[in-house]
GROMACS .gro file of C-alpha atoms in nm:
model
  325
    1MET     CA    1   9.188  11.439   7.526
    2GLU     CA    2   9.363  11.399   7.195
    3VAL     CA    3   9.337  11.012   7.176
    4THR     CA    4   8.980  11.028   7.137
    5LYS     CA    5   9.008  11.172   6.788
    6LEU     CA    6   9.202  10.885   6.696
    7ASN     CA    7   9.049  10.594   6.533
    8LEU     CA    8   8.853  10.339   6.698
    9LEU     CA    9   9.102  10.063   6.736
   10ASP     CA   10   9.376  10.282   6.797
   11VAL     CA   11   9.203  10.419   7.098
   12GLU     CA   12   9.099  10.115   7.262
   13ARG     CA   13   9.450   9.994   7.214
   14ILE     CA   14   9.583  10.291   7.387
   15PHE     CA   15   9.357  10.297   7.662
   16GLN     CA   16   9.345   9.956   7.740
   17LEU     CA   17   9.701   9.948   7.779
   18ALA     CA   18   9.714  10.258   8.000
   19LEU     CA   19   9.413  10.145   8.173
   20HIS     CA   20   9.552   9.791   8.295
   21LYS     CA   21   9.879   9.981   8.354
   22ALA     CA   22   9.736  10.237   8.596
   23THR     CA   23   9.536   9.961   8.750
   24TYR     CA   24   9.844   9.744   8.818
   25VAL     CA   25  10.051  10.013   8.951
   26GLY     CA   26   9.753  10.138   9.155
   27ILE     CA   27   9.695  10.505   9.045
   28PRO     CA   28   9.297  10.564   9.043
   29GLU     CA   29   9.348  10.925   8.903
   30ILE     CA   30   9.466  10.799   8.563
   31VAL     CA   31   9.191  10.529   8.560
   32GLU     CA   32   8.931  10.775   8.683
   33GLU     CA   33   9.011  11.028   8.389
   34ILE     CA   34   9.018  10.729   8.145
   35ILE     CA   35   8.664  10.596   8.232
   36VAL     CA   36   8.558  10.965   8.232
   37SER     CA   37   8.685  11.038   7.861
   38TYR     CA   38   8.613  10.701   7.733
   39PRO     CA   39   8.306  10.490   7.928
   40SER     CA   40   8.351  10.223   7.675
   41VAL     CA   41   8.671  10.102   7.857
   42LEU     CA   42   8.451   9.963   8.115
   43SER     CA   43   8.380   9.696   7.882
   44PHE     CA   44   8.717   9.596   7.800
   45GLN     CA   45   8.900   9.266   7.991
   46HIS     CA   46   9.219   9.134   8.044
   47ASN     CA   47   9.255   8.766   8.066
   48ASP     CA   48   8.894   8.713   8.069
   49ILE     CA   49   8.866   8.951   8.376
   50SER     CA   50   8.705   9.333   8.403
   51ILE     CA   51   8.939   9.609   8.507
   52PHE     CA   52   8.776   9.591   8.874
   53GLN     CA   53   8.832   9.234   8.912
   54TYR     CA   54   9.210   9.296   8.789
   55ALA     CA   55   9.216   9.537   9.072
   56ILE     CA   56   9.089   9.278   9.307
   57VAL     CA   57   9.362   9.038   9.191
   58TRP     CA   58   9.617   9.276   9.244
   59ARG     CA   59   9.457   9.452   9.593
   60ARG     CA   60   9.456   9.770   9.451
   61GLU     CA   61   9.217   9.956   9.682
   62HIS     CA   62   9.238  10.286   9.566
   63VAL     CA   63   9.133  10.169   9.200
   64PHE     CA   64   8.872   9.937   9.322
   65ASN     CA   65   8.711  10.232   9.517
   66LEU     CA   66   8.596  10.373   9.179
   67MET     CA   67   8.332  10.115   9.220
   68TYR     CA   68   8.120  10.348   9.426
   69GLN     CA   69   8.095  10.585   9.131
   70LEU     CA   70   7.924  10.339   8.918
   71GLU     CA   71   7.573  10.295   8.903
   72ALA     CA   72   7.570   9.898   8.819
   73GLY     CA   73   7.912   9.808   8.980
   74SER     CA   74   7.790   9.443   9.041
   75LYS     CA   75   7.810   9.326   8.695
   76PHE     CA   76   8.210   9.379   8.664
   77ILE     CA   77   8.202   9.195   8.972
   78SER     CA   78   8.003   8.888   8.840
   79ARG     CA   79   8.163   8.816   8.534
   80ARG     CA   80   8.373   8.467   8.533
   81ASP     CA   81   8.718   8.406   8.394
   82HIS     CA   82   8.850   8.091   8.216
   83SER     CA   83   8.854   7.918   8.529
   84GLY     CA   84   8.522   7.990   8.671
   85ASN     CA   85   8.594   8.228   8.900
   86ASN     CA   86   8.356   8.583   8.977
   87GLY     CA   87   8.503   8.810   9.184
   88LEU     CA   88   8.431   8.708   9.494
   89HIS     CA   89   8.671   8.420   9.415
   90LEU     CA   90   8.931   8.624   9.304
   91ALA     CA   91   8.909   8.827   9.635
   92ALA     CA   92   8.908   8.500   9.831
   93HIS     CA   93   9.242   8.383   9.651
   94LEU     CA   94   9.569   8.450   9.810
   95GLY     CA   95   9.786   8.514   9.524
   96HIS     CA   96  10.159   8.547   9.448
   97GLU     CA   97  10.128   8.879   9.477
   98GLN     CA   98   9.998   8.876   9.837
   99LYS     CA   99  10.267   8.627   9.920
  100ILE     CA  100  10.544   8.874   9.849
  101SER     CA  101  10.397   9.171  10.016
  102LEU     CA  102  10.348   8.976  10.352
  103ARG     CA  103  10.576   9.154  10.638
  104ALA     CA  104  10.880   8.946  10.755
  105SER     CA  105  10.767   8.924  11.095
  106ALA     CA  106  10.471   8.673  11.230
  107ALA     CA  107  10.296   9.006  11.340
  108GLY     CA  108  10.237   9.075  10.984
  109ALA     CA  109  10.042   8.762  10.911
  110ILE     CA  110   9.768   8.896  11.158
  111LEU     CA  111   9.714   9.251  10.992
  112GLN     CA  112   9.737   9.016  10.637
  113VAL     CA  113   9.440   8.806  10.748
  114GLN     CA  114   9.251   9.080  10.846
  115ARG     CA  115   9.343   9.285  10.528
  116GLU     CA  116   9.195   9.015  10.323
  117LEU     CA  117   8.902   8.952  10.516
  118GLN     CA  118   8.841   9.317  10.460
  119TRP     CA  119   8.871   9.272  10.092
  120PHE     CA  120   8.638   8.976  10.087
  121LYS     CA  121   8.374   9.157  10.305
  122VAL     CA  122   8.375   9.479  10.049
  123VAL     CA  123   8.369   9.266   9.728
  124GLU     CA  124   8.074   9.033   9.879
  125ASN     CA  125   7.873   9.372   9.941
  126PHE     CA  126   7.933   9.447   9.545
  127SER     CA  127   7.857   9.084   9.452
  128SER     CA  128   7.550   8.933   9.305
  129PRO     CA  129   7.359   8.731   9.585
  130GLY     CA  130   7.399   8.416   9.409
  131ASP     CA  131   7.795   8.492   9.372
  132LYS     CA  132   7.875   8.387   9.703
  133GLU     CA  133   7.734   8.004   9.645
  134LYS     CA  134   7.870   7.968   9.271
  135ARG     CA  135   8.154   7.692   9.203
  136ASN     CA  136   8.489   7.761   9.000
  137ASN     CA  137   8.589   7.483   8.785
  138ASP     CA  138   8.756   7.299   9.089
  139GLY     CA  139   8.437   7.296   9.230
  140LEU     CA  140   8.478   7.524   9.498
  141THR     CA  141   8.288   7.858   9.649
  142PRO     CA  142   8.450   8.136   9.728
  143ALA     CA  143   8.440   8.067  10.104
  144GLU     CA  144   8.636   7.723  10.024
  145VAL     CA  145   8.876   7.941   9.826
  146PHE     CA  146   8.941   8.170  10.106
  147THR     CA  147   9.003   7.864  10.341
  148GLU     CA  148   9.211   7.689  10.128
  149THR     CA  149   9.458   7.943  10.005
  150HIS     CA  150   9.462   8.125  10.357
  151GLN     CA  151   9.550   7.838  10.585
  152GLU     CA  152   9.926   7.870  10.607
  153LEU     CA  153   9.840   8.250  10.696
  154VAL     CA  154   9.590   8.176  10.946
  155LYS     CA  155   9.824   7.944  11.084
  156GLU     CA  156  10.099   8.172  11.133
  157GLY     CA  157   9.906   8.452  11.269
  158LYS     CA  158   9.740   8.221  11.550
  159ARG     CA  159  10.124   8.104  11.649
  160TRP     CA  160  10.205   8.473  11.676
  161MET     CA  161   9.878   8.564  11.884
  162GLN     CA  162   9.949   8.256  12.104
  163GLN     CA  163  10.291   8.323  12.165
  164THR     CA  164  10.218   8.697  12.205
  165ALA     CA  165   9.938   8.641  12.461
  166THR     CA  166  10.135   8.407  12.653
  167SER     CA  167  10.450   8.653  12.703
  168CYS     CA  168  10.235   8.949  12.767
  169THR     CA  169   9.991   8.740  13.050
  170ILE     CA  170  10.316   8.648  13.225
  171VAL     CA  171  10.388   9.044  13.250
  172ALA     CA  172  10.085   9.159  13.349
  173ALA     CA  173  10.058   8.895  13.606
  174LEU     CA  174  10.421   8.982  13.755
  175ILE     CA  175  10.301   9.372  13.733
  176ALA     CA  176   9.973   9.255  13.905
  177ALA     CA  177  10.149   9.055  14.198
  178MET     CA  178  10.418   9.344  14.233
  179VAL     CA  179  10.157   9.618  14.293
  180PHE     CA  180   9.938   9.424  14.532
  181ALA     CA  181  10.234   9.348  14.751
  182ALA     CA  182  10.299   9.730  14.737
  183ALA     CA  183   9.944   9.802  14.802
  184ILE     CA  184   9.906   9.569  15.129
  185THR     CA  185  10.285   9.658  15.217
  186VAL     CA  186  10.225  10.042  15.273
  187PRO     CA  187  10.529  10.225  15.250
  188GLY     CA  188  10.691  10.403  15.577
  189GLY     CA  189  10.473  10.193  15.777
  190ASN     CA  190  10.156  10.241  15.961
  191ASP     CA  191  10.111  10.443  16.292
  192ASN     CA  192  10.103  10.220  16.622
  193LYS     CA  193   9.828  10.469  16.765
  194ASN     CA  194   9.538  10.458  16.503
  195GLY     CA  195   9.733  10.191  16.203
  196ARG     CA  196   9.698  10.451  15.981
  197PRO     CA  197   9.980  10.515  15.701
  198ILE     CA  198  10.281  10.746  15.830
  199PHE     CA  199  10.265  10.935  15.477
  200LEU     CA  200   9.889  10.938  15.450
  201LYS     CA  201   9.901  11.332  15.447
  202GLN     CA  202  10.175  11.347  15.204
  203LYS     CA  203  10.086  11.426  14.850
  204ALA     CA  204  10.343  11.189  14.717
  205PHE     CA  205  10.109  10.894  14.907
  206LEU     CA  206   9.844  10.986  14.727
  207ILE     CA  207  10.010  10.986  14.366
  208PHE     CA  208  10.135  10.636  14.476
  209SER     CA  209   9.798  10.520  14.608
  210ILE     CA  210   9.607  10.612  14.265
  211SER     CA  211   9.920  10.495  14.067
  212ASP     CA  212   9.909  10.176  14.210
  213ALA     CA  213   9.537  10.104  14.201
  214LEU     CA  214   9.545  10.203  13.821
  215ALA     CA  215   9.825   9.939  13.764
  216LEU     CA  216   9.654   9.695  13.962
  217PHE     CA  217   9.334   9.735  13.747
  218SER     CA  218   9.483   9.763  13.421
  219SER     CA  219   9.711   9.472  13.447
  220MET     CA  220   9.440   9.257  13.562
  221THR     CA  221   9.220   9.352  13.260
  222SER     CA  222   9.518   9.270  13.036
  223VAL     CA  223   9.567   8.957  13.184
  224LEU     CA  224   9.223   8.895  13.109
  225MET     CA  225   9.233   8.987  12.758
  226PHE     CA  226   9.512   8.808  12.682
  227LEU     CA  227   9.374   8.485  12.841
  228LEU     CA  228   9.058   8.539  12.637
  229ILE     CA  229   9.307   8.536  12.317
  230SER     CA  230   9.474   8.235  12.424
  231THR     CA  231   9.155   8.074  12.451
  232SER     CA  232   9.005   8.156  12.127
  233ARG     CA  233   8.881   7.960  11.891
  234TYR     CA  234   9.096   8.106  11.630
  235GLY     CA  235   8.826   8.133  11.305
  236GLU     CA  236   8.893   8.291  10.979
  237GLU     CA  237   8.632   8.532  11.090
  238ASP     CA  238   8.766   8.598  11.427
  239PHE     CA  239   9.086   8.767  11.286
  240LEU     CA  240   8.860   9.047  11.120
  241TYR     CA  241   8.741   9.225  11.453
  242THR     CA  242   8.756   8.984  11.753
  243LEU     CA  243   9.128   8.899  11.778
  244PRO     CA  244   9.239   9.232  11.680
  245LYS     CA  245   9.037   9.436  11.943
  246ARG     CA  246   9.117   9.192  12.208
  247LEU     CA  247   9.497   9.268  12.131
  248VAL     CA  248   9.424   9.625  12.123
  249ILE     CA  249   9.272   9.635  12.442
  250GLY     CA  250   9.528   9.411  12.627
  251LEU     CA  251   9.830   9.595  12.468
  252ILE     CA  252   9.672   9.967  12.552
  253THR     CA  253   9.568   9.827  12.925
  254LEU     CA  254   9.926   9.661  12.971
  255PHE     CA  255  10.096   9.983  12.885
  256VAL     CA  256   9.907  10.173  13.144
  257SER     CA  257   9.994   9.906  13.402
  258ILE     CA  258  10.387   9.969  13.308
  259LEU     CA  259  10.315  10.340  13.311
  260SER     CA  260  10.115  10.329  13.658
  261SER     CA  261  10.376  10.103  13.836
  262MET     CA  262  10.671  10.339  13.747
  263VAL     CA  263  10.505  10.634  13.860
  264ALA     CA  264  10.411  10.444  14.208
  265PHE     CA  265  10.773  10.308  14.198
  266GLY     CA  266  10.868  10.694  14.162
  267ALA     CA  267  10.645  10.795  14.432
  268ILE     CA  268  10.745  10.554  14.679
  269LEU     CA  269  11.119  10.624  14.640
  270TYR     CA  270  11.032  10.999  14.708
  271LEU     CA  271  10.869  10.931  15.010
  272VAL     CA  272  11.128  10.680  15.155
  273PHE     CA  273  11.435  10.844  15.059
  274GLY     CA  274  11.364  11.159  14.896
  275ASP     CA  275  11.343  11.348  15.203
  276ASN     CA  276  11.143  11.622  15.043
  277LYS     CA  277  11.417  11.685  14.777
  278ALA     CA  278  11.254  11.737  14.409
  279TRP     CA  279  11.573  11.677  14.245
  280ILE     CA  280  11.564  11.255  14.324
  281LEU     CA  281  11.288  11.264  14.096
  282ILE     CA  282  11.499  11.357  13.780
  283PRO     CA  283  11.698  11.013  13.821
  284VAL     CA  284  11.398  10.826  13.911
  285PHE     CA  285  11.180  10.903  13.631
  286THR     CA  286  11.446  10.919  13.373
  287LEU     CA  287  11.518  10.551  13.458
  288ALA     CA  288  11.141  10.457  13.465
  289SER     CA  289  11.099  10.623  13.126
  290ILE     CA  290  11.308  10.305  12.958
  291PRO     CA  291  11.076  10.048  12.989
  292ILE     CA  292  10.800  10.281  12.858
  293ALA     CA  293  11.000  10.405  12.576
  294LEU     CA  294  11.119  10.035  12.471
  295PHE     CA  295  10.724   9.943  12.478
  296GLU     CA  296  10.626  10.220  12.277
  297ALA     CA  297  10.895  10.176  12.028
  298LEU     CA  298  10.820   9.780  11.996
  299GLN     CA  299  10.467   9.757  12.000
  300PHE     CA  300  10.325  10.110  11.931
  301PRO     CA  301  10.353  10.103  11.549
  302LEU     CA  302  10.159   9.753  11.545
  303LEU     CA  303   9.914   9.915  11.810
  304VAL     CA  304   9.865  10.225  11.572
  305GLU     CA  305   9.801  10.028  11.249
  306MET     CA  306   9.533   9.782  11.416
  307ILE     CA  307   9.341  10.058  11.579
  308GLN     CA  308   9.353  10.246  11.237
  309SER     CA  309   9.250   9.940  11.070
  310ILE     CA  310   8.954   9.857  11.340
  311TYR     CA  311   8.808  10.193  11.378
  312GLY     CA  312   8.911  10.414  11.105
  313ARG     CA  313   8.811  10.390  10.749
  314GLY     CA  314   9.019  10.097  10.692
  315ILE     CA  315   9.239   9.989  10.352
  316PHE     CA  316   8.977  10.139  10.165
  317GLY     CA  317   8.973  10.510  10.257
  318LYS     CA  318   8.715  10.753  10.184
  319GLN     CA  319   8.467  10.730   9.851
  320SER     CA  320   8.437  10.978   9.621
  321ASP     CA  321   8.053  11.112   9.558
  322ARG     CA  322   8.165  11.184   9.196
  323MET     CA  323   7.941  10.962   8.968
  324LEU     CA  324   8.160  10.832   8.648
  325HIS     CA  325   7.890  10.588   8.456
   0.00000   0.00000   0.00000
């Protein structure tokens, strides 16, 4: 790199400016190449904080991932700024940038709290053992900073979770009542001689029976999941895995119950009014697909993002095995 051929002051000035700009924007490739070309940049500080603490402040997870490629990464986290904050304090603080990036919907508060907790846990793994108990100039530990700065976010997340749980519980309970009534009121009635269902030997009746049972079991599971959400204590740690997992299970089972009940409904119409005419299934399942499509459009994006956040690699993604320093 031609920059390294300049005098020391010019090299440091150019690299320091480029390094912090790349960190602020979140371009890990540039940061990595600068560190490889001039390892001394790791000692540079901006407003009394290291480059990786700077990445924490602006929540640049891909830049922070470079910590995995350093042998002594903890020393860049334990440094304290002019306010007495170490890296864990910075990870615990909900800054102006994070407030701006918060989604307009309250559902975004759930994902934002989870994201903030993930940041705190990852930085905690890199911190020195005593960093968790150190107090800043305001006399606060990192955990206390997190609680203080995330109060409104946690309240917003709690409010949305409770409203969602209440609404979904009502829907799931209605589906459970409907499919249970359909199960005990056999379509077509029973044979007077032996009491067996008249349509017992029909394939459509088998489809109805399986779909109805699946709708009942999944809707009851959904009710239980949303009741667990409603009665949760809503601690900060619950937003990391417990509440998102319950919400994911509740939404999936609710979707299964809606889908199964529509299939059961279509099978009933075919048995009672179809008269062995397959064409009647076309308008039935076309109309039945409307609530399923609406559920997917409204809830599927949130569901996918939560599943990726819980069971995937999280916001930090895959780390490189290339050692930088």
